[in-house]
PDB file of C-alpha atoms in Angstrom:
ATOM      1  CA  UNK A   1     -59.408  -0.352  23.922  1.00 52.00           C
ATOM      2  CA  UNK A   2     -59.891  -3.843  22.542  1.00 49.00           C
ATOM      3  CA  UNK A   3     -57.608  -3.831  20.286  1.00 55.00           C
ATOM      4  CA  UNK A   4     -54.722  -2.258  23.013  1.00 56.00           C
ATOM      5  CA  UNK A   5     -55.428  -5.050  25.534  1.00 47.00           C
ATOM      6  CA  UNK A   6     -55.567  -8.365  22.615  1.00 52.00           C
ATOM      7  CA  UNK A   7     -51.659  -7.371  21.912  1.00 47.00           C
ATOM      8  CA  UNK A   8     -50.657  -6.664  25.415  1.00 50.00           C
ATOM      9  CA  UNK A   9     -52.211 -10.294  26.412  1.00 45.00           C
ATOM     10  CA  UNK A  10     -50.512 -12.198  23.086  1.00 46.00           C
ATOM     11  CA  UNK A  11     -47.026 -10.079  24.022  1.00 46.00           C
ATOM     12  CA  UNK A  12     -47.740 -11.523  27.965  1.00 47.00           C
ATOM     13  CA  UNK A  13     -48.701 -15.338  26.688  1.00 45.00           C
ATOM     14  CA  UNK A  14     -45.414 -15.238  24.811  1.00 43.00           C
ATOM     15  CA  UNK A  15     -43.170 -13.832  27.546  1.00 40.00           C
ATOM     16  CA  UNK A  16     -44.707 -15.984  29.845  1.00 42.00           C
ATOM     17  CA  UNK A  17     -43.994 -19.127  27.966  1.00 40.00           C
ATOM     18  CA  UNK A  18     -41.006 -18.540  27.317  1.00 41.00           C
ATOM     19  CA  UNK A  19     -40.186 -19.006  31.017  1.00 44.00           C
ATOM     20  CA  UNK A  20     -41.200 -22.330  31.666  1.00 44.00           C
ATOM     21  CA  UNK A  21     -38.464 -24.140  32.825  1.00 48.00           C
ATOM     22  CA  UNK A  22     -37.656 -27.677  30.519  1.00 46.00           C
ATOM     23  CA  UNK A  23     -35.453 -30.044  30.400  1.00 49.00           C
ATOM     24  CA  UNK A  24     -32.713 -30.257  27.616  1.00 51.00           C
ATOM     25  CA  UNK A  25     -29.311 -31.988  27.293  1.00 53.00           C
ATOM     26  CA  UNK A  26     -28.229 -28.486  25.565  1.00 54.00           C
ATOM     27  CA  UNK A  27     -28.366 -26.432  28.349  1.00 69.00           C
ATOM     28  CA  UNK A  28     -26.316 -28.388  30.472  1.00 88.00           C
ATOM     29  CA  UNK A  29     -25.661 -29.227  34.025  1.00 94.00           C
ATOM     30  CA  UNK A  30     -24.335 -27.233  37.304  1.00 94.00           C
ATOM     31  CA  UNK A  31     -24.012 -27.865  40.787  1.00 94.00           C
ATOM     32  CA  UNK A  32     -26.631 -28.610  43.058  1.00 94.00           C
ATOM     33  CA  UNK A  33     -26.552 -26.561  46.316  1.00 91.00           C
ATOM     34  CA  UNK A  34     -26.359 -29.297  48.647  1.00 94.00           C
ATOM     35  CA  UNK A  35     -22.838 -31.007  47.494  1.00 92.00           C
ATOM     36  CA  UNK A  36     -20.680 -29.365  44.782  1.00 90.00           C
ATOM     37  CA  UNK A  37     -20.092 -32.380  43.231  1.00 94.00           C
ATOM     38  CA  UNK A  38     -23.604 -33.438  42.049  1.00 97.00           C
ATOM     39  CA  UNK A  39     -24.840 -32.361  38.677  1.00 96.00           C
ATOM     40  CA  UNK A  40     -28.125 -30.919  38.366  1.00 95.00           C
ATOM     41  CA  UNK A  41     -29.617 -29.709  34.889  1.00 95.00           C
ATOM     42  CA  UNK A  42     -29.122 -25.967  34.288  1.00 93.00           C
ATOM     43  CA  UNK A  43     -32.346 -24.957  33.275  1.00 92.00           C
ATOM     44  CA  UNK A  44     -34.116 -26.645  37.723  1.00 93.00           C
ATOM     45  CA  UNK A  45     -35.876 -24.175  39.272  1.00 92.00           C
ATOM     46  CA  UNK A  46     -35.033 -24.637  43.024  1.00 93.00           C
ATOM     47  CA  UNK A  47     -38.122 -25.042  45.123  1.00 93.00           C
ATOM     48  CA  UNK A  48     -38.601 -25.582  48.830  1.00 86.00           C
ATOM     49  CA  UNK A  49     -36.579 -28.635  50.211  1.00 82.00           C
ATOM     50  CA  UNK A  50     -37.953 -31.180  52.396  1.00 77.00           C
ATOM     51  CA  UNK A  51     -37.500 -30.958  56.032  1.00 82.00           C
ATOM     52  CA  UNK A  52     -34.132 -33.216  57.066  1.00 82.00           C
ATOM     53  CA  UNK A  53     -34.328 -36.285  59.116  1.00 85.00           C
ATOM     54  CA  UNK A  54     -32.134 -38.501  60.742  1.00 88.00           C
ATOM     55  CA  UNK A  55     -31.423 -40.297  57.586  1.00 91.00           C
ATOM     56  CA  UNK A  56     -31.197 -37.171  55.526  1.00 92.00           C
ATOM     57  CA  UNK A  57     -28.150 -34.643  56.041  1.00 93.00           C
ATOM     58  CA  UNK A  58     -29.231 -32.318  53.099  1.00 94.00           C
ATOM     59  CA  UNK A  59     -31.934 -31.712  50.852  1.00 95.00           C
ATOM     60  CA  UNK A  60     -33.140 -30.054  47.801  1.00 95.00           C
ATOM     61  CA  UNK A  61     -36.016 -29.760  45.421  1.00 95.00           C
ATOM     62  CA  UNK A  62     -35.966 -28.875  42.321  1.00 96.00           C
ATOM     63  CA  UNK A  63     -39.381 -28.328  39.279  1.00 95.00           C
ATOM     64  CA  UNK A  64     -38.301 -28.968  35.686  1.00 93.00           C
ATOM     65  CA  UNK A  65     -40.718 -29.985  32.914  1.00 92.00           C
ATOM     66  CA  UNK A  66     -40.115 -33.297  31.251  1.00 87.00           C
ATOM     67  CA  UNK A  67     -37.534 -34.473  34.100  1.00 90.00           C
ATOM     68  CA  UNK A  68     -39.568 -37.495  34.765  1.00 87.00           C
ATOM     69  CA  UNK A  69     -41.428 -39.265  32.696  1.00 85.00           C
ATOM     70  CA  UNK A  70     -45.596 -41.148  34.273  1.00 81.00           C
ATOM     71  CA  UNK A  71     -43.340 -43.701  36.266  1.00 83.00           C
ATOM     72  CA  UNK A  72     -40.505 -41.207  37.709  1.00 84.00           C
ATOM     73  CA  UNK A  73     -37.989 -42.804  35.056  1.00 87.00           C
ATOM     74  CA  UNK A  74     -35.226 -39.996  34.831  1.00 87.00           C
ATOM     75  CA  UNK A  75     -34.169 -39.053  30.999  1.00 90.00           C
ATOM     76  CA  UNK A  76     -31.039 -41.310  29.956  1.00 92.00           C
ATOM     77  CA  UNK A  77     -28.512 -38.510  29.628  1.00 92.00           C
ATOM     78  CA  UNK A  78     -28.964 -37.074  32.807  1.00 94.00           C
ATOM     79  CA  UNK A  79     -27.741 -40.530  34.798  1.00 94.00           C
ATOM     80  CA  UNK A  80     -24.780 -40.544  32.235  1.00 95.00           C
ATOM     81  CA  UNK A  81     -23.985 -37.147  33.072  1.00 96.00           C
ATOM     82  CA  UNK A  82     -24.290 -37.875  36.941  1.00 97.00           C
ATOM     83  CA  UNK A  83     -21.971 -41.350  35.795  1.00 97.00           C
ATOM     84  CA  UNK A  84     -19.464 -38.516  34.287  1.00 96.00           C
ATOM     85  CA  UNK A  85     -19.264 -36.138  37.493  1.00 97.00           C
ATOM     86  CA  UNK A  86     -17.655 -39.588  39.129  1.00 97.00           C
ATOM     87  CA  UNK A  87     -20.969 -41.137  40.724  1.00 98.00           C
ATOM     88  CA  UNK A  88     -21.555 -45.012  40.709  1.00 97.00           C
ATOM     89  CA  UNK A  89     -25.048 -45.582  40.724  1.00 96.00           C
ATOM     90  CA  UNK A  90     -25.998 -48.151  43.294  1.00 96.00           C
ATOM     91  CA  UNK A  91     -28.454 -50.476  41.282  1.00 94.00           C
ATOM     92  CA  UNK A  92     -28.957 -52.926  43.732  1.00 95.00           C
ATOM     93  CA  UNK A  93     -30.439 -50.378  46.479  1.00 93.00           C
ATOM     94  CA  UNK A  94     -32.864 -48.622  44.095  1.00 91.00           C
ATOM     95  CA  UNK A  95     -36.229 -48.642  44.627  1.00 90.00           C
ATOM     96  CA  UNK A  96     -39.173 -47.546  42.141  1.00 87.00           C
ATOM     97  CA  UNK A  97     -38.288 -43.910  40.824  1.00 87.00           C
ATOM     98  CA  UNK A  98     -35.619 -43.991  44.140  1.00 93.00           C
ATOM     99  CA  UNK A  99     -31.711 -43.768  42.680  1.00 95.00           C
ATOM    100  CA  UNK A 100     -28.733 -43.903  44.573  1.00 96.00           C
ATOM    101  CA  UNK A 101     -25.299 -42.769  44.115  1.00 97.00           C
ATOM    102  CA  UNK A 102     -22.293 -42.913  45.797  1.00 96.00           C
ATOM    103  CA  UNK A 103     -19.130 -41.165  45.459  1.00 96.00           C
ATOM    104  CA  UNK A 104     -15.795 -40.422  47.849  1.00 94.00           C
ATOM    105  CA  UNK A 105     -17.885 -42.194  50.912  1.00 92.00           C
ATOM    106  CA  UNK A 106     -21.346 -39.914  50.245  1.00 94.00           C
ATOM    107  CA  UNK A 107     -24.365 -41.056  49.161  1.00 96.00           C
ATOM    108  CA  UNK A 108     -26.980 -39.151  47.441  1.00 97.00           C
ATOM    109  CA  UNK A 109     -30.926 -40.005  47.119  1.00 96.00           C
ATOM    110  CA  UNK A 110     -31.918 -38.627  43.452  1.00 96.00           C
ATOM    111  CA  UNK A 111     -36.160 -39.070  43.191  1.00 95.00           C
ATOM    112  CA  UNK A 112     -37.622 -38.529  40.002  1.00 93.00           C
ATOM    113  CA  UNK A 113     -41.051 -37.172  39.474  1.00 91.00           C
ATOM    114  CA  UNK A 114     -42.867 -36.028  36.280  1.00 89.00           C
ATOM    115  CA  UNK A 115     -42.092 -32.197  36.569  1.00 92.00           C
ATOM    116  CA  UNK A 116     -40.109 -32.393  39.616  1.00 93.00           C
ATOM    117  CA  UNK A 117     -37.543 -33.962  41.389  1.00 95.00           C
ATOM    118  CA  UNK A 118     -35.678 -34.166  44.909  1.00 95.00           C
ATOM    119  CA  UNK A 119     -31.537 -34.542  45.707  1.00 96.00           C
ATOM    120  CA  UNK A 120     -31.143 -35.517  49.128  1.00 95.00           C
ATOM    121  CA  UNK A 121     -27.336 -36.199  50.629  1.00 95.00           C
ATOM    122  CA  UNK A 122     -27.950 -39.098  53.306  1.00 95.00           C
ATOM    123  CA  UNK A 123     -26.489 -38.609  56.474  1.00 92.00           C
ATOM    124  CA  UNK A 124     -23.444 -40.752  57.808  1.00 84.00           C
ATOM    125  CA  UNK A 125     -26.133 -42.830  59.228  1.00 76.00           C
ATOM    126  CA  UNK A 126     -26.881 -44.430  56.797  1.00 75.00           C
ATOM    127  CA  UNK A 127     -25.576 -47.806  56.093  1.00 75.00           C
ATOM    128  CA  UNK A 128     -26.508 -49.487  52.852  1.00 70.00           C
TER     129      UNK A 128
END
């Protein structure tokens, strides 16, 4: 019986780790699900959002390993790839591990964690 179950649980470790999501400028980027126009990496696992407020129109959460870094600093590629998709980063409004971007007259709210990380699209609102 032992020696059934030690394969079954090496076969299960290996499966298992193969699913953890990572991040990787390979796998590329896609759209997030609150404005088409946003990149998110490929590989985000989409989690529950936050609850909207007054200030935020949409919101989603996302868990990838290695997004963030201690301090919330996002990985270089990923705000050149965000640059690419037409997005000015607004430099003078951000705030810790807070971004902003702005494109066409939106505004998204990008906030970095270690492992995970929130888009928000602020609401009209808004005035920076």
């Amino acid at each position: 019986m032992k020696r059934i179950l030690i394969p079954i649980l090496l076969l299960a470790s290996m499966v298992m780790t193969g699913c953890v999501y990572q991040f990787t400028e390979e796998d590329g980027y896609r759209m997030s699900v609150i404005n088409n126009g946003f990149p998110v990496p490929k590989n985000a696992y989409e989690l529950q959002p936050e609850d909207c407020t007054t200030e935020i129109a949409k919101s989603a959460k996302y868990s990838l390993e290695n997004i963030g870094d201690e301090e919330g600093t996002p990985p270089e590629d990923y705000l050149e790839e965000i640059q690419n998709w037409g997005w000015a980063e607004m430099e003078d409004k951000r705030v810790g591990h807070v971004h902003y971007f702005k494109k066409e007259g939106k505004i998204i709210s990008l906030i970095i964690q270690k492992d995970i990380f929130d888009v928000f699209e602020m609401s009209d609102e808004v005035k920076f």
